[in-house]
mmCIF file with all atom_site columns, C-alpha atoms in Angstrom:
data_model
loop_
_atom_site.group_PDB
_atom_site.id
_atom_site.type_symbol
_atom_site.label_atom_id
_atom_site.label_alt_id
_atom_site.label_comp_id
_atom_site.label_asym_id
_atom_site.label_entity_id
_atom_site.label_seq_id
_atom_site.pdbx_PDB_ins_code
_atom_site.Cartn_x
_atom_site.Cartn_y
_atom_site.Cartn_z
_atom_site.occupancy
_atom_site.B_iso_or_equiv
_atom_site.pdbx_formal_charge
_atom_site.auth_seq_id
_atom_site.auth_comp_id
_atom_site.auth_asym_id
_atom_site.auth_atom_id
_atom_site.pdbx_PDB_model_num
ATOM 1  C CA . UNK A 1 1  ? 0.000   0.000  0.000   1.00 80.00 ? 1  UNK A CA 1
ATOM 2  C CA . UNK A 1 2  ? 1.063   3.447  -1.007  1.00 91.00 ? 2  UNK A CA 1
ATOM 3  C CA . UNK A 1 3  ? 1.502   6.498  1.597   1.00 95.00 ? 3  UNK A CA 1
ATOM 4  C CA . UNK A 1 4  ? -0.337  9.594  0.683   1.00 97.00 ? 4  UNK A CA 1
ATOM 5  C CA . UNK A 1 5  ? 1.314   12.868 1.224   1.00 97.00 ? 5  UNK A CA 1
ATOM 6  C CA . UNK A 1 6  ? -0.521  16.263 0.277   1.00 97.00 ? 6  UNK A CA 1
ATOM 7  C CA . UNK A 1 7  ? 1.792   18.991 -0.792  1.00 97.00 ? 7  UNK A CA 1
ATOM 8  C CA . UNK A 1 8  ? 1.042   22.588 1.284   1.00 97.00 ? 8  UNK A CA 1
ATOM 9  C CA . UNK A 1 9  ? 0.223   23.889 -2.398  1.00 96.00 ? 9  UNK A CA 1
ATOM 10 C CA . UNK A 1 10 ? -2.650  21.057 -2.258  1.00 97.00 ? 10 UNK A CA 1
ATOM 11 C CA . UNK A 1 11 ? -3.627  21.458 1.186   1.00 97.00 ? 11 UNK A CA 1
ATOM 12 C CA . UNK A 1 12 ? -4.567  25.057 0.071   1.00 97.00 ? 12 UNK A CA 1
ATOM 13 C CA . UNK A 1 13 ? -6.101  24.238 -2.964  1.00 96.00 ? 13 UNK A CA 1
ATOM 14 C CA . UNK A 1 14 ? -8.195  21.559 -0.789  1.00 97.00 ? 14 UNK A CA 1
ATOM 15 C CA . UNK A 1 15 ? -8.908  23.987 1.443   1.00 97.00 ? 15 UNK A CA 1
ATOM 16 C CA . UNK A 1 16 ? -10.136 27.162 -0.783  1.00 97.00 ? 16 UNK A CA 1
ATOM 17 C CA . UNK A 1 17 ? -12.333 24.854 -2.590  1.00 97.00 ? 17 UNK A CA 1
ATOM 18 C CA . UNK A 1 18 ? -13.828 23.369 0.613   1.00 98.00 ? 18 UNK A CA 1
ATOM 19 C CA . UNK A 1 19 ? -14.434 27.034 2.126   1.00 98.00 ? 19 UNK A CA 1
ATOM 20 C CA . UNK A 1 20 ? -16.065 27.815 -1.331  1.00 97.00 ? 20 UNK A CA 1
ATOM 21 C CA . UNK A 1 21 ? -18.330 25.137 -1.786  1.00 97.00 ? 21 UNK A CA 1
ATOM 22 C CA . UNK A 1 22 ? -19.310 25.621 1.712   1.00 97.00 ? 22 UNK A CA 1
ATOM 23 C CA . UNK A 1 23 ? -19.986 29.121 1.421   1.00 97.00 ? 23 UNK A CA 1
ATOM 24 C CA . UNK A 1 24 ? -22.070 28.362 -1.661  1.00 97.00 ? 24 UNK A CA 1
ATOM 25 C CA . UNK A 1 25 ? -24.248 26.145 -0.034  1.00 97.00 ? 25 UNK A CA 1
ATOM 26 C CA . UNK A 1 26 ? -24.051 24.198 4.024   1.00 95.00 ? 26 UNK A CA 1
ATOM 27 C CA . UNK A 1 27 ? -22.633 21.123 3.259   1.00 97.00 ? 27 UNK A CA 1
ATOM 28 C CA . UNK A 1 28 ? -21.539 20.978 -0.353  1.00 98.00 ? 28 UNK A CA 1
ATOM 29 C CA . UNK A 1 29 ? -18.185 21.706 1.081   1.00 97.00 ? 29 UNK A CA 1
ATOM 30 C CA . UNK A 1 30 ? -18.118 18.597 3.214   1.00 98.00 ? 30 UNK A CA 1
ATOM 31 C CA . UNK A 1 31 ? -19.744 16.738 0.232   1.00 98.00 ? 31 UNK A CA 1
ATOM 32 C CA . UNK A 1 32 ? -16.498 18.182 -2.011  1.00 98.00 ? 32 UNK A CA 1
ATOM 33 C CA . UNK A 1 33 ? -14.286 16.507 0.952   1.00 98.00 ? 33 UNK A CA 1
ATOM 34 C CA . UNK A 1 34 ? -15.767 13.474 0.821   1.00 98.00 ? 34 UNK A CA 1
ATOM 35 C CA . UNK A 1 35 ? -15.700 13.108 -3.113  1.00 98.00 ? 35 UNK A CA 1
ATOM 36 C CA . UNK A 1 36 ? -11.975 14.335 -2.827  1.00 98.00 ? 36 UNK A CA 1
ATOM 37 C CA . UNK A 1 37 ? -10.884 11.611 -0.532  1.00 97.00 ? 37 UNK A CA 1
ATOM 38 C CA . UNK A 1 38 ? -12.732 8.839  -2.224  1.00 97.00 ? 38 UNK A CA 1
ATOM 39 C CA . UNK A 1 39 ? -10.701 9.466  -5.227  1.00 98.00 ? 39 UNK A CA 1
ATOM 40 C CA . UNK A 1 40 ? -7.721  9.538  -2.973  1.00 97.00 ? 40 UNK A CA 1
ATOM 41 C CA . UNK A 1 41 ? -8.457  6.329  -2.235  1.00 96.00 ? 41 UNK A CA 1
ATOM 42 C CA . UNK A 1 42 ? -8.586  5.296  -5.551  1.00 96.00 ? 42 UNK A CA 1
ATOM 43 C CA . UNK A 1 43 ? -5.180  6.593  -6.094  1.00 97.00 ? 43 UNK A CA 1
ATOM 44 C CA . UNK A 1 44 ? -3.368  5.060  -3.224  1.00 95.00 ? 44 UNK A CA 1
ATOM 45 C CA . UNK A 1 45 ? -5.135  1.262  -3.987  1.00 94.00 ? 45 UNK A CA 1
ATOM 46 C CA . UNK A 1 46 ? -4.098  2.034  -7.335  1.00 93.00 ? 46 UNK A CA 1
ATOM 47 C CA . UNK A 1 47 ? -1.881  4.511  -8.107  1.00 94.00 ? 47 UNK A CA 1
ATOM 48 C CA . UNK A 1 48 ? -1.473  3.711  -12.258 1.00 94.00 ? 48 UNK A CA 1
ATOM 49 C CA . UNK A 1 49 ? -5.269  3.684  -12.569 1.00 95.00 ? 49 UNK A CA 1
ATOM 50 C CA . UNK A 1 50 ? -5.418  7.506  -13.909 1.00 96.00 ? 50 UNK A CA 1
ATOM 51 C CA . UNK A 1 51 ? -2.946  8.302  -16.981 1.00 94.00 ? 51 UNK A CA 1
ATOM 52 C CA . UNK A 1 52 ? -0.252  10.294 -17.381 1.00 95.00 ? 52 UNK A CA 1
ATOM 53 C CA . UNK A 1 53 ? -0.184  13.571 -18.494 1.00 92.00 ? 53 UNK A CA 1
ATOM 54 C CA . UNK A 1 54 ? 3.348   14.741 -18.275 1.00 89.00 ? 54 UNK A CA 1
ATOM 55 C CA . UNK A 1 55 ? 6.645   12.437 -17.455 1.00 88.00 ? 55 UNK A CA 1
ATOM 56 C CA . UNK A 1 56 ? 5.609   10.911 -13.898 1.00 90.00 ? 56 UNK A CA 1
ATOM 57 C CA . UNK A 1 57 ? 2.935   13.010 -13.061 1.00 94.00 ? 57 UNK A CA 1
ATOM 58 C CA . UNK A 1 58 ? -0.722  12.105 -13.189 1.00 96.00 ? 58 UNK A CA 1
ATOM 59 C CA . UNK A 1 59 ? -4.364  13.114 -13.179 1.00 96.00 ? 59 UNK A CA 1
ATOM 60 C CA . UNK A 1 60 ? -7.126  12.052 -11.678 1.00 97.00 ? 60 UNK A CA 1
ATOM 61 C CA . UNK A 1 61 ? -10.641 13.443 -12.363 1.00 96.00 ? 61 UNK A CA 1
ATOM 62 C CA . UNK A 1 62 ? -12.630 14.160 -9.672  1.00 96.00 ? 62 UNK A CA 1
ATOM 63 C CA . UNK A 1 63 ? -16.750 13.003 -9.993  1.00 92.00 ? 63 UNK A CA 1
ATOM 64 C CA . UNK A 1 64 ? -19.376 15.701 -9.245  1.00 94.00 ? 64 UNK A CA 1
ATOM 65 C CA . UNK A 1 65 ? -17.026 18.239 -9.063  1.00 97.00 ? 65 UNK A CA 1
ATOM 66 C CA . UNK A 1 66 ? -14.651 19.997 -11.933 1.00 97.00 ? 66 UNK A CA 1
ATOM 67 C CA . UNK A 1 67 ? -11.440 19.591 -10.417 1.00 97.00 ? 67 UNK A CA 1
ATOM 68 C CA . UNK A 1 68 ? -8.457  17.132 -11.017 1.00 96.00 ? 68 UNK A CA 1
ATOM 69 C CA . UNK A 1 69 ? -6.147  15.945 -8.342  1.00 97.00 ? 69 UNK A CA 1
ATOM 70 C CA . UNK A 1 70 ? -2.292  15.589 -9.752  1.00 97.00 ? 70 UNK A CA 1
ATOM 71 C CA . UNK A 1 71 ? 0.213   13.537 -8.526  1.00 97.00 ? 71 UNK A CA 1
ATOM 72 C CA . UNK A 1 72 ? 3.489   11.920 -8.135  1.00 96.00 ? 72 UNK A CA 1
ATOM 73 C CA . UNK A 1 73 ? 4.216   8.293  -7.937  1.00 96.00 ? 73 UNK A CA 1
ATOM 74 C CA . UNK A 1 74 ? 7.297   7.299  -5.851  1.00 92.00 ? 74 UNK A CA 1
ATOM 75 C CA . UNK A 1 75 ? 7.556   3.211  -6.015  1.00 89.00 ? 75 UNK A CA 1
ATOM 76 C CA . UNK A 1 76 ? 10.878  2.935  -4.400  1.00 91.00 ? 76 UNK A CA 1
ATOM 77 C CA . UNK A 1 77 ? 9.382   4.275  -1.322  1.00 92.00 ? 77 UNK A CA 1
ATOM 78 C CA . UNK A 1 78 ? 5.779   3.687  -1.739  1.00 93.00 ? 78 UNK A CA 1
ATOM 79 C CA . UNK A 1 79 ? 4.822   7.164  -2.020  1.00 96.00 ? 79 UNK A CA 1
ATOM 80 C CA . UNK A 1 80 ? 2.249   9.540  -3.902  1.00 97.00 ? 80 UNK A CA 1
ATOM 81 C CA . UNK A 1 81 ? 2.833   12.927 -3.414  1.00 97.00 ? 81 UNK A CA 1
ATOM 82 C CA . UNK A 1 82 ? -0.271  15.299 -4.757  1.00 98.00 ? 82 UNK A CA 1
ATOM 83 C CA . UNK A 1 83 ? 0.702   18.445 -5.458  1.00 95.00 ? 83 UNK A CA 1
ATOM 84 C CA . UNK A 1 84 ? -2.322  19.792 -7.141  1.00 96.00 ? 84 UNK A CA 1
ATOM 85 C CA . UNK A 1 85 ? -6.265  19.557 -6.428  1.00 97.00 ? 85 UNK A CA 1
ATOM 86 C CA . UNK A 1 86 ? -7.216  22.283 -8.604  1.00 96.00 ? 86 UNK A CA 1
ATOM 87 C CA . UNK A 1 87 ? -10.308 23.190 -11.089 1.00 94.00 ? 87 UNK A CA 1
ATOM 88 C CA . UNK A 1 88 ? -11.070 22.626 -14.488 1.00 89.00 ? 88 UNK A CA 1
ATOM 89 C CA . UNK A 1 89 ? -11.396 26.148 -15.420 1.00 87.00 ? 89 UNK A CA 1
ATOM 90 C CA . UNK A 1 90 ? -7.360  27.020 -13.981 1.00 78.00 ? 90 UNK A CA 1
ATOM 91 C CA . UNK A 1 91 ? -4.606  27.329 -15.883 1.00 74.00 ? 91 UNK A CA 1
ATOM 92 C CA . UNK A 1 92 ? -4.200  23.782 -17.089 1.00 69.00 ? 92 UNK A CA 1
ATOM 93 C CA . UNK A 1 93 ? -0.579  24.240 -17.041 1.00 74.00 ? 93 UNK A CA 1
ATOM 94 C CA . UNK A 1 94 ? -0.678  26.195 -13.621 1.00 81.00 ? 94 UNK A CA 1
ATOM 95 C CA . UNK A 1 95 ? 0.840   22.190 -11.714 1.00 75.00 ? 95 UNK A CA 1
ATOM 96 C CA . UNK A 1 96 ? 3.967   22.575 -13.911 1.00 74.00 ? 96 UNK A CA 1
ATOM 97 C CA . UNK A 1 97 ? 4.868   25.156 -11.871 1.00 80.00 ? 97 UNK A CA 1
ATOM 98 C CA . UNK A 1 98 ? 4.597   22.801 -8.494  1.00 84.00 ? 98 UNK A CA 1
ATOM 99 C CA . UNK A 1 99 ? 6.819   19.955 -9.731  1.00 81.00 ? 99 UNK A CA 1
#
């Protein structure tokens, strides 16, 4: 089994989008958190499910909500590092900037 680690640059993004959704309406911000970590799941039971979009790095899409989460997969030490949960309508190539 894999070993998640969230970059700070994701934690914020997670946490933005949370106080957003929240903010939009009372628990679609809980409901973003809970679709977030089910794919997170997903990843760390099977890290080479989602494709790759660059080199290592990797995209998952996220259902119900437009966002992506990208990562890193580190076999040697059976790590995944995301570094980006960000939305659809971003810069696309805004989680170059992260690696």
């Amino acid at each position: 089994m894999y070993i998640i680690r969230l970059t700070d640059n994701a934690e914020s993004d997670l946490n933005e989008s949370y106080n957003w959704y929240e903010n939009q309406k009372i628990n679609l911000g809980v409901e973003f958190i809970k679709t977030i970590n089910r794919t997170i799941e997903l990843i760390k039971e099977n890290p080479f499910l989602y494709k790759s979009v660059y080199k290592n790095v990797r995209k998952a899409k996220i259902n119900k909500f437009p966002f992506n989460i990208y990562y890193l997969i580190t076999p040697q030490f059976n790590q995944i590092d995301i570094f980006g949960i960000l939305h659809d309508s971003r810069n696309p190539l805004i989680w170059k900037t992260r690696i």
